Short mmCIF file of C-alpha atoms in Angstrom, two decimals:
data_model
loop_
_atom_site.label_atom_id
_atom_site.label_comp_id
_atom_site.label_asym_id
_atom_site.label_seq_id
_atom_site.Cartn_x
_atom_site.Cartn_y
_atom_site.Cartn_z
CA UNK R 84 228.69 -79.36 73.30
CA UNK R 85 230.35 -76.41 75.21
CA UNK R 86 228.58 -73.57 73.04
CA UNK R 87 224.98 -75.92 74.05
CA UNK R 88 226.09 -76.35 78.04
CA UNK R 89 227.07 -72.50 77.95
CA UNK R 90 223.88 -71.40 76.51
CA UNK R 91 222.39 -73.98 79.47
CA UNK R 92 223.75 -71.76 81.84
CA UNK R 93 223.17 -68.87 80.76
CA UNK R 94 219.42 -69.54 80.60
CA UNK R 95 219.65 -71.27 84.47
CA UNK R 96 221.38 -67.59 85.69
CA UNK R 97 218.88 -65.48 84.19
CA UNK R 98 216.19 -67.80 85.65
CA UNK R 99 218.00 -67.77 88.86
CA UNK R 100 218.09 -64.01 88.62
CA UNK R 101 214.69 -64.06 88.25
CA UNK R 102 214.13 -66.04 90.94
CA UNK R 103 215.86 -63.63 92.85
CA UNK R 104 213.86 -60.80 91.55
CA UNK R 105 210.80 -62.43 92.47
CA UNK R 106 212.48 -63.20 96.49
CA UNK R 107 213.59 -59.08 96.34
CA UNK R 108 210.41 -58.11 95.86
CA UNK R 109 208.53 -60.25 98.23
CA UNK R 110 211.05 -58.81 100.77
CA UNK R 111 210.42 -55.28 99.54
CA UNK R 112 207.44 -55.08 99.90
CA UNK R 113 207.39 -57.02 103.33
CA UNK R 114 209.66 -54.07 104.87
CA UNK R 115 207.35 -51.34 103.37
CA UNK R 116 204.39 -52.81 105.15
CA UNK R 117 206.68 -52.99 108.44
CA UNK R 118 207.60 -49.54 108.17
CA UNK R 119 204.45 -48.24 106.94
CA UNK R 120 202.67 -49.66 110.65
CA UNK R 121 205.56 -46.98 112.64
CA UNK R 122 206.41 -44.43 110.03
CA UNK R 123 203.80 -42.05 108.46
CA UNK R 124 205.16 -38.66 106.62
CA UNK R 125 203.73 -35.44 105.87
CA UNK R 126 200.16 -34.95 107.24
CA UNK R 127 198.67 -37.72 109.45
CA UNK R 128 194.68 -37.99 108.88
CA UNK R 129 194.10 -36.73 112.10
CA UNK R 130 196.28 -33.67 111.46
CA UNK R 131 194.50 -33.03 108.14
CA UNK R 132 191.02 -33.50 109.12
CA UNK R 133 192.19 -30.72 112.52
CA UNK R 134 193.54 -27.98 110.12
CA UNK R 135 190.36 -28.16 107.74
CA UNK R 136 188.22 -28.02 110.81
CA UNK R 137 190.51 -24.65 112.13
CA UNK R 138 190.88 -23.32 108.73
CA UNK R 139 187.21 -23.26 107.57
CA UNK R 140 185.80 -19.55 107.14
CA UNK R 141 182.55 -21.38 106.74
CA UNK R 142 182.66 -21.44 110.73
CA UNK R 143 183.20 -18.18 111.33
CA UNK R 144 180.72 -17.22 108.94
CA UNK R 145 178.10 -18.70 110.93
CA UNK R 146 179.55 -16.99 114.06
CA UNK R 147 178.76 -13.65 113.00
CA UNK R 148 175.66 -14.90 111.89
CA UNK R 149 174.69 -16.30 115.09
CA UNK R 150 175.79 -12.41 116.67
CA UNK R 151 173.41 -10.88 113.95
CA UNK R 152 170.39 -12.69 115.19
CA UNK R 153 171.48 -12.34 118.90
CA UNK R 154 171.26 -8.67 118.43
CA UNK R 155 168.24 -8.56 116.40
CA UNK R 156 166.84 -10.44 119.25
CA UNK R 157 167.17 -7.78 121.20
CA UNK R 158 166.24 -5.33 118.82
CA UNK R 159 162.79 -7.08 118.53
CA UNK R 160 161.77 -6.79 122.22
CA UNK R 161 162.81 -2.67 122.88
CA UNK R 162 160.36 -0.72 122.36
CA UNK R 163 159.97 1.99 119.06
CA UNK R 164 161.53 5.46 119.52
CA UNK R 165 159.12 8.00 120.97
CA UNK R 166 157.95 10.22 118.11
CA UNK R 167 158.73 14.15 119.16
CA UNK R 168 156.28 16.90 116.78
CA UNK R 169 156.44 20.36 116.46
CA UNK R 170 153.79 22.44 114.83
CA UNK R 171 152.47 25.92 114.42
CA UNK R 172 148.71 25.94 114.96
CA UNK R 173 145.93 27.94 114.24
CA UNK R 174 148.31 31.08 112.61
CA UNK R 175 146.95 33.70 110.74
CA UNK R 176 147.82 34.28 107.57
CA UNK R 177 146.73 37.75 106.79
CA UNK R 178 149.37 39.00 109.30
CA UNK R 179 151.20 35.47 110.96
CA UNK R 180 150.92 37.33 113.85
CA UNK R 181 151.11 34.89 116.97
CA UNK R 182 149.12 37.31 119.54
CA UNK R 183 146.23 38.21 117.00
CA UNK R 184 143.84 34.97 117.62
CA UNK R 185 143.50 33.33 120.46
CA UNK R 186 143.56 29.89 119.12
CA UNK R 187 147.30 30.43 117.57
CA UNK R 188 149.14 28.18 119.87
CA UNK R 189 153.06 26.94 119.43
CA UNK R 190 152.47 22.85 119.64
CA UNK R 191 155.38 20.21 121.24
CA UNK R 192 154.11 17.00 121.46
CA UNK R 193 155.37 13.57 122.29
CA UNK R 194 153.61 10.06 121.30
CA UNK R 195 154.66 6.46 121.84
CA UNK R 196 153.11 3.29 120.62
CA UNK R 197 152.84 -0.06 122.57
CA UNK R 198 152.91 -3.37 120.53
CA UNK R 199 150.07 -5.32 120.47
CA UNK R 200 150.29 -8.17 123.53
CA UNK R 201 153.46 -10.00 124.12
CA UNK R 202 154.79 -9.21 120.67
CA UNK R 203 157.54 -7.73 121.44
CA UNK R 204 158.54 -10.44 124.22
CA UNK R 205 157.66 -13.36 121.58
CA UNK R 206 159.73 -12.24 119.01
CA UNK R 207 162.99 -11.65 120.90
CA UNK R 208 162.02 -14.84 122.56
CA UNK R 209 161.22 -16.76 118.99
CA UNK R 210 165.05 -14.27 117.27
CA UNK R 211 167.02 -16.27 120.36
CA UNK R 212 165.95 -19.77 119.94
CA UNK R 213 166.72 -19.51 116.02
CA UNK R 214 170.23 -18.21 117.33
CA UNK R 215 170.37 -21.45 119.77
CA UNK R 216 170.50 -22.86 116.54
CA UNK R 217 173.89 -22.21 114.89
CA UNK R 218 176.31 -24.00 117.15
CA UNK R 219 174.03 -27.01 116.15
CA UNK R 220 174.77 -26.13 112.64
CA UNK R 221 179.25 -25.56 113.61
CA UNK R 222 179.20 -28.61 114.92
CA UNK R 223 177.06 -30.74 112.33
CA UNK R 224 179.36 -28.93 109.72
CA UNK R 225 182.60 -30.07 111.85
CA UNK R 226 181.42 -33.31 111.53
CA UNK R 227 180.57 -33.17 107.50
CA UNK R 228 184.02 -31.23 107.08
CA UNK R 229 185.81 -34.13 108.74
CA UNK R 230 183.54 -36.84 105.94
CA UNK R 231 184.80 -34.86 103.04
CA UNK R 232 188.35 -34.11 103.80
CA UNK R 233 189.44 -37.73 105.68
CA UNK R 234 187.26 -39.06 102.45
CA UNK R 235 190.04 -37.08 100.36
CA UNK R 236 192.51 -37.73 102.31
CA UNK R 237 191.56 -41.57 102.24
CA UNK R 238 191.39 -41.95 98.40
CA UNK R 239 194.77 -39.98 97.90
CA UNK R 240 196.56 -42.84 100.90
CA UNK R 241 194.58 -45.39 98.03
CA UNK R 242 196.00 -43.96 95.31
CA UNK R 243 199.86 -43.78 96.37
CA UNK R 244 199.98 -46.48 98.26
CA UNK R 245 198.61 -48.06 94.52
CA UNK R 246 201.29 -46.50 92.66
CA UNK R 247 203.73 -47.79 95.08
CA UNK R 248 201.98 -51.54 94.81
CA UNK R 249 202.96 -51.09 90.93
CA UNK R 250 206.45 -49.53 91.41
CA UNK R 251 207.25 -52.50 93.58
CA UNK R 252 206.06 -54.69 90.67
CA UNK R 253 208.03 -52.39 88.06
CA UNK R 254 211.76 -54.09 89.09
CA UNK R 255 210.29 -57.41 89.01
CA UNK R 256 208.87 -56.68 85.03
CA UNK R 257 211.89 -54.91 84.23
CA UNK R 258 213.73 -57.78 84.99
CA UNK R 259 211.55 -60.39 83.46
CA UNK R 260 212.68 -57.75 80.38
CA UNK R 261 215.65 -58.39 80.30
CA UNK R 262 215.87 -62.13 81.22
CA UNK R 263 213.54 -62.94 78.65
CA UNK R 264 216.22 -61.24 76.18
CA UNK R 265 219.19 -63.51 76.92
CA UNK R 266 216.91 -66.58 77.25
CA UNK R 267 215.80 -65.68 73.72
CA UNK R 268 219.83 -64.72 72.56
CA UNK R 269 220.79 -67.84 73.68
CA UNK R 270 218.50 -69.10 71.38
CA UNK R 271 217.85 -72.51 73.51
CA UNK R 272 214.42 -73.02 75.61
CA UNK R 273 211.34 -71.80 74.85
CA UNK R 274 211.25 -68.73 75.33
CA UNK R 275 209.53 -66.85 72.15
CA UNK R 276 210.24 -63.12 70.49
CA UNK R 277 205.96 -63.06 71.63
CA UNK R 278 207.28 -63.59 75.23
CA UNK R 279 209.96 -60.53 75.16
CA UNK R 280 207.06 -58.06 73.28
CA UNK R 281 204.28 -59.48 76.33
CA UNK R 282 207.12 -57.86 78.83
CA UNK R 283 207.78 -55.14 77.06
CA UNK R 284 203.94 -54.59 76.77
CA UNK R 285 202.64 -55.10 80.82
CA UNK R 286 206.22 -52.42 81.37
CA UNK R 287 204.15 -49.95 79.09
CA UNK R 288 200.69 -50.93 80.74
CA UNK R 289 202.42 -50.38 84.30
CA UNK R 290 203.58 -46.93 83.26
CA UNK R 291 200.11 -45.97 81.90
CA UNK R 292 198.34 -47.33 84.99
CA UNK R 293 200.70 -44.90 86.99
CA UNK R 294 200.00 -41.97 84.72
CA UNK R 295 195.88 -42.38 85.45
CA UNK R 296 196.40 -42.46 89.60
CA UNK R 297 198.88 -39.83 89.41
CA UNK R 298 196.07 -37.50 87.05
CA UNK R 299 193.57 -38.66 89.72
CA UNK R 300 195.86 -37.75 92.61
CA UNK R 301 196.88 -34.37 91.08
CA UNK R 302 193.18 -33.62 91.27
CA UNK R 303 192.47 -34.98 94.83
CA UNK R 304 195.09 -32.92 95.99
CA UNK R 305 194.13 -29.87 94.85
CA UNK R 306 190.57 -30.35 96.19
CA UNK R 307 192.24 -31.13 100.05
CA UNK R 308 194.27 -28.06 99.19
CA UNK R 309 191.39 -26.10 99.56
CA UNK R 310 190.54 -27.44 102.96
CA UNK R 311 194.20 -27.52 104.37
CA UNK R 312 194.80 -23.93 102.89
CA UNK R 313 195.45 -20.81 104.31
CA UNK R 314 194.20 -17.92 101.90
CA UNK R 315 194.58 -15.50 104.68
CA UNK R 316 198.25 -14.31 104.62
CA UNK R 317 199.69 -14.12 100.48
CA UNK R 318 202.78 -15.77 100.93
CA UNK R 319 201.16 -19.31 101.24
CA UNK R 320 198.99 -19.54 98.85
CA UNK R 321 202.39 -17.87 96.30
CA UNK R 322 203.66 -21.08 97.47
CA UNK R 323 200.88 -23.18 96.59
CA UNK R 324 200.39 -21.40 93.69
CA UNK R 325 204.07 -21.36 92.19
CA UNK R 326 204.20 -25.32 93.32
CA UNK R 327 201.33 -26.26 90.68
CA UNK R 328 203.05 -23.79 88.02
CA UNK R 329 205.86 -26.18 88.09
CA UNK R 330 204.12 -29.21 87.65
CA UNK R 331 204.22 -30.70 91.44
CA UNK R 332 200.95 -30.66 91.81
CA UNK R 333 200.45 -29.17 95.38
CA UNK R 334 202.28 -29.20 97.13
CA UNK R 335 200.62 -31.67 100.30
CA UNK R 336 202.51 -34.56 101.36
CA UNK R 337 200.39 -36.62 103.13
CA UNK R 338 201.26 -40.02 105.86
CA UNK R 339 201.67 -43.54 104.55
CA UNK R 340 200.14 -45.02 107.78
CA UNK R 341 196.06 -45.60 107.63
CA UNK R 342 193.59 -44.67 109.99
CA UNK R 343 192.40 -47.46 112.09
CA UNK R 344 188.83 -45.59 112.85
CA UNK R 345 186.91 -46.92 115.67
CA UNK R 346 183.70 -47.43 115.39
CA UNK R 347 180.85 -46.23 118.18
CA UNK R 348 178.64 -48.27 119.43
CA UNK R 349 179.81 -51.44 117.58
CA UNK R 350 176.78 -53.38 119.23
CA UNK R 351 174.59 -51.64 116.77
CA UNK R 352 176.76 -52.96 113.73
CA UNK R 353 176.85 -56.70 114.84
CA UNK R 354 177.20 -59.42 111.99
CA UNK R 355 175.57 -57.09 109.38
CA UNK R 356 172.34 -56.77 111.18
CA UNK R 357 170.27 -53.40 111.25
CA UNK R 358 168.18 -52.21 114.44
CA UNK R 359 164.89 -51.42 114.37
CA UNK R 360 164.43 -47.28 113.58
CA UNK R 361 162.89 -47.20 117.58
CA UNK R 362 166.15 -48.12 118.66
CA UNK R 363 168.05 -45.82 116.51
CA UNK R 364 165.84 -42.70 116.76
CA UNK R 365 167.36 -41.73 120.51
CA UNK R 366 171.33 -41.32 118.65
CA UNK R 367 169.85 -39.52 115.84
CA UNK R 368 167.70 -37.40 117.95
CA UNK R 369 171.01 -35.95 119.68
CA UNK R 370 172.56 -35.03 116.24
CA UNK R 371 173.62 -31.21 115.51
CA UNK R 372 171.17 -30.81 112.74
CA UNK R 373 168.48 -32.62 114.10
CA UNK R 374 168.75 -30.47 117.10
CA UNK R 375 169.06 -27.15 114.74
CA UNK R 376 165.57 -28.64 113.20
CA UNK R 377 164.69 -28.42 116.72
CA UNK R 378 165.13 -25.43 117.19
CA UNK R 379 163.43 -24.21 113.80
CA UNK R 380 160.22 -26.07 115.54
CA UNK R 381 160.88 -23.65 118.43
CA UNK R 382 161.30 -21.00 117.02
CA UNK R 383 157.55 -21.46 114.22
CA UNK R 384 155.84 -22.67 117.78
CA UNK R 385 156.50 -18.73 119.16
CA UNK R 386 155.82 -17.55 115.79
CA UNK R 387 151.89 -18.86 116.77
CA UNK R 388 152.01 -17.61 119.40
CA UNK R 389 153.46 -13.85 117.68
CA UNK R 390 150.22 -13.97 115.30
CA UNK R 391 147.98 -14.89 117.80
CA UNK R 392 148.84 -11.83 119.61
CA UNK R 393 147.09 -9.71 116.34
CA UNK R 394 143.59 -10.07 118.37
CA UNK R 395 144.66 -7.74 120.52
CA UNK R 396 144.70 -4.08 120.04
CA UNK R 397 147.86 -1.93 119.60
CA UNK R 398 147.93 0.93 122.29
CA UNK R 399 149.58 3.71 122.03
CA UNK R 400 149.38 7.30 123.83
CA UNK R 401 150.48 11.05 122.93
CA UNK R 402 151.35 14.09 125.03
CA UNK R 403 151.13 17.57 123.71
CA UNK R 404 151.99 21.02 125.58
CA UNK R 405 150.66 24.36 123.44
CA UNK R 406 152.16 28.30 124.03
CA UNK R 407 150.02 30.80 123.31
CA UNK R 408 151.25 34.30 123.42
CA UNK R 409 150.04 37.26 124.97
CA UNK R 410 146.61 38.52 123.24
CA UNK R 411 147.30 42.28 121.40
CA UNK R 412 145.84 44.59 124.61
CA UNK R 413 148.88 42.72 126.04
CA UNK R 414 147.19 40.05 128.23
CA UNK R 415 148.19 36.41 128.91
CA UNK R 416 146.75 33.96 127.64
CA UNK R 417 146.54 29.78 129.45
CA UNK R 418 148.69 27.74 127.61
CA UNK R 419 147.30 24.35 126.42
CA UNK R 420 147.93 20.43 127.46
CA UNK R 421 146.80 17.52 125.16
CA UNK R 422 146.47 13.88 126.56
CA UNK R 423 144.88 11.34 124.79
CA UNK R 424 145.12 7.02 124.20
CA UNK R 425 144.92 5.56 120.65
CA UNK R 426 144.17 1.70 120.20
CA UNK R 427 142.72 -0.10 116.97
CA UNK R 428 140.04 -2.72 117.58
CA UNK R 429 140.42 -6.21 115.41
CA UNK R 430 136.86 -6.70 114.63
CA UNK R 431 137.21 -8.79 111.34
CA UNK R 432 139.90 -10.69 111.76
CA UNK R 433 139.15 -13.91 109.40
CA UNK R 434 140.81 -13.03 106.32
CA UNK R 435 143.83 -11.57 108.68
CA UNK R 436 144.78 -12.38 112.04
CA UNK R 437 142.87 -15.73 111.46
CA UNK R 438 145.27 -16.16 108.35
CA UNK R 439 148.34 -15.02 110.22
CA UNK R 440 147.63 -18.26 112.89
CA UNK R 441 146.73 -20.38 109.93
CA UNK R 442 150.12 -19.29 107.91
CA UNK R 443 151.83 -19.61 111.50
CA UNK R 444 150.67 -23.14 111.91
CA UNK R 445 151.46 -24.18 108.98
CA UNK R 446 155.07 -22.86 109.28
CA UNK R 447 155.56 -25.04 111.99
CA UNK R 448 154.45 -28.28 110.54
CA UNK R 449 156.81 -27.70 107.52
CA UNK R 450 159.43 -27.88 109.87
CA UNK R 451 158.57 -31.03 111.09
CA UNK R 452 158.16 -32.20 107.90
CA UNK R 453 161.90 -31.52 107.54
CA UNK R 454 162.98 -32.82 110.93
CA UNK R 455 161.00 -36.22 109.89
CA UNK R 456 162.93 -36.25 106.43
CA UNK R 457 165.99 -35.53 108.15
CA UNK R 458 165.87 -38.31 110.38
CA UNK R 459 164.61 -40.80 107.89
CA UNK R 460 167.94 -39.36 105.57
CA UNK R 461 170.14 -40.45 108.78
CA UNK R 462 168.43 -43.63 109.02
CA UNK R 463 169.08 -44.24 105.02
CA UNK R 464 172.54 -44.10 105.62
CA UNK R 465 172.50 -46.21 108.74
CA UNK R 466 170.91 -49.13 106.63
CA UNK R 467 172.77 -48.17 103.83
CA UNK R 468 176.35 -47.88 105.46
CA UNK R 469 175.75 -50.69 107.68
CA UNK R 470 175.41 -53.83 105.08
CA UNK R 471 178.16 -51.84 102.79
CA UNK R 472 180.34 -52.38 106.02
CA UNK R 473 179.36 -55.74 106.18
CA UNK R 474 180.02 -56.75 102.96
CA UNK R 475 183.28 -55.32 102.70
CA UNK R 476 183.98 -56.78 105.59
CA UNK R 477 183.26 -60.00 104.03
CA UNK R 478 185.35 -59.63 101.39
CA UNK R 479 188.63 -58.45 103.36
CA UNK R 480 188.11 -62.06 105.35
CA UNK R 481 187.97 -63.53 101.45
CA UNK R 482 190.93 -61.82 100.01
CA UNK R 483 192.84 -62.22 103.35
CA UNK R 484 192.29 -65.69 104.43
CA UNK R 485 191.46 -66.80 100.35
CA UNK R 486 192.07 -65.24 97.25
CA UNK R 487 195.70 -63.92 98.41
CA UNK R 488 197.49 -66.65 99.30
CA UNK R 489 195.98 -68.40 96.26
CA UNK R 490 197.30 -66.09 93.44
CA UNK R 491 200.87 -65.58 95.42
CA UNK R 492 200.31 -69.80 95.25
CA UNK R 493 199.71 -69.40 91.96
CA UNK R 494 202.38 -66.81 90.94
CA UNK R 495 204.36 -69.32 92.66
CA UNK R 496 203.78 -72.29 90.74
CA UNK R 497 204.00 -70.72 86.89
CA UNK R 498 206.83 -69.39 87.95
CA UNK R 499 208.57 -72.94 89.21
CA UNK R 500 207.54 -74.26 86.33
CA UNK R 501 208.99 -71.45 83.81
CA UNK R 502 212.29 -72.19 85.51
CA UNK R 503 211.83 -76.09 84.64
CA UNK R 504 210.79 -75.60 81.54
CA UNK R 505 207.25 -77.03 81.51
CA UNK R 506 204.87 -73.77 81.63
CA UNK R 507 205.03 -70.57 79.73
CA UNK R 508 206.14 -67.62 80.33
CA UNK R 509 202.55 -65.44 79.08
CA UNK R 510 201.19 -67.19 82.66
CA UNK R 511 204.34 -65.91 84.70
CA UNK R 512 203.33 -62.42 83.39
CA UNK R 513 199.16 -63.46 83.80
CA UNK R 514 199.95 -64.62 87.28
CA UNK R 515 202.52 -61.56 88.32
CA UNK R 516 199.50 -59.17 87.00
CA UNK R 517 196.77 -60.73 88.96
CA UNK R 518 199.41 -60.57 92.43
CA UNK R 519 199.22 -56.92 91.62
CA UNK R 520 195.51 -56.43 90.97
CA UNK R 521 195.08 -58.72 94.00
CA UNK R 522 196.75 -56.22 96.09
CA UNK R 523 195.21 -52.99 94.60
CA UNK R 524 191.70 -54.36 95.27
CA UNK R 525 192.64 -55.59 98.77
CA UNK R 526 194.23 -51.68 98.96
CA UNK R 527 190.34 -50.49 97.74
CA UNK R 528 188.78 -52.47 100.47
CA UNK R 529 190.55 -51.32 103.18
CA UNK R 530 190.35 -47.59 102.31
CA UNK R 531 186.10 -48.32 101.67
CA UNK R 532 186.01 -50.24 105.10
CA UNK R 533 187.81 -47.01 107.13
CA UNK R 534 185.84 -44.52 104.41
CA UNK R 535 182.36 -46.08 105.39
CA UNK R 536 183.39 -45.78 109.20
CA UNK R 537 183.27 -41.90 109.09
CA UNK R 538 180.36 -42.07 107.52
CA UNK R 539 178.51 -44.21 110.00
CA UNK R 540 180.36 -42.16 113.35
CA UNK R 541 178.66 -39.21 112.00
CA UNK R 542 175.54 -40.54 112.79
CA UNK R 543 176.59 -40.30 116.69
CA UNK R 544 178.14 -36.55 116.11
CA UNK R 545 175.48 -35.55 118.86
CA UNK R 546 175.44 -38.40 121.11
CA UNK R 547 179.06 -37.88 121.18
CA UNK R 548 179.37 -33.92 122.28
CA UNK R 549 176.78 -34.59 124.69
CA UNK R 550 178.75 -36.94 126.89
CA UNK R 551 181.52 -34.47 126.02
CA UNK R 552 179.38 -31.54 127.33
CA UNK R 553 177.99 -33.99 130.55
CA UNK R 554 181.64 -34.91 131.39
CA UNK R 555 182.82 -31.25 131.55
CA UNK R 556 179.62 -30.31 133.58
CA UNK R 557 180.34 -33.11 136.01
CA UNK R 558 184.04 -31.81 135.86
CA UNK R 559 183.07 -28.49 136.99
CA UNK R 560 180.82 -29.42 139.03
CA UNK R 561 183.45 -31.79 141.11
CA UNK R 562 185.80 -28.94 141.40
CA UNK R 563 183.53 -26.49 142.69
CA UNK R 564 182.30 -28.74 145.63
CA UNK R 565 186.13 -29.45 145.90
CA UNK R 566 186.89 -25.48 146.11
CA UNK R 567 183.47 -25.33 148.96
CA UNK R 568 184.99 -28.48 151.17
CA UNK R 569 188.58 -26.77 151.07
CA UNK R 570 186.30 -23.32 151.95
#
């Protein structure tokens, strides 16, 4: 009788331990959530994007390309160098005597060619317009880097937080193994050997999920490292390389605070309804990628004007001075001077000038088509991501209001039934796994929501930049007016 009472006490003690662990896990998860609200170690979301944008060598290359185009525009607007000629004309080959024949002369000439019409100024203008597209390309690149790096950071955050959730539940399943072994050893209650195996199996599965997530984390951190690393110094490259060789993965630690990205122009994303293209086009027309295409269109239109100059003649002037030696009797001979003008006559234009103009017009129309395709692509991003954002917001509301409370209630009910010998151990395990999966799914939705906001804000990069430029000009004008008043 005493042994049976001791066995019952052992089972009750084990179940109370199980309840305590459940309570401890819940308190620990709540503490982590509260701690994350004010503590963010490692590289934050904003810092990662800022570092990637500053360390992007593409920007430097783009600046050099712009400088090259600007230099070529100065070259294109300059006349070709004059040509100098030095001739020995009409030299007698029987004696090579400069004074033997009256026609023998030492001739020095200079010639200068002039382009057709306004070709030079138009070419200079065309290249200058092309160079104006490069700042917009850099702005677009900066925005795309923000999307790429921000998405990588958010994915790494999702993985690390998923691992933390699994670790929070790992201690619980370890205690489950201990409780089931103690209950099974006492030979009292409904605990069977399969319950011990099930608890150990779920513990192994949690370890396997962590290993899988670690592999994904290393891969994503490796991709993030190429954006954040500055290989201009060998020491930094060597530090990252050695850290990776030690099996620790890239030497990158991100913060544990999920950013709350503010959505630009929230009036365009109300109740999941999409706006018409006419409403959205004024915003998309200011996008830097679209502005760059506009510069391309302007440059091709200038190309039409350049091709039209081919109908005008190309001019050239030349001048020469011929020196003659004295005749054989010693009498002086007059030197010669020549001046001439040359020009071509564009008469047969059907197969040359007409076709060049047609080609320039086709280039312009092709550039306009590129702009149309780009606007359609940006509008497609808006349509797709707006629907996705609305769907994710609905799912998040469902998780917060209904699903998470339900799965937690089920877990508590399963645990209560098991502690009262009125439920199966498999129900307890299954309910805890359901809670863990629901928490990870909710975390995935939170991260996906921020990624979509990041992508949607890309559509309004140009509008935001224009607002900054306007504010800068306004501030400069205010300062100038203030200086005038003081003066």
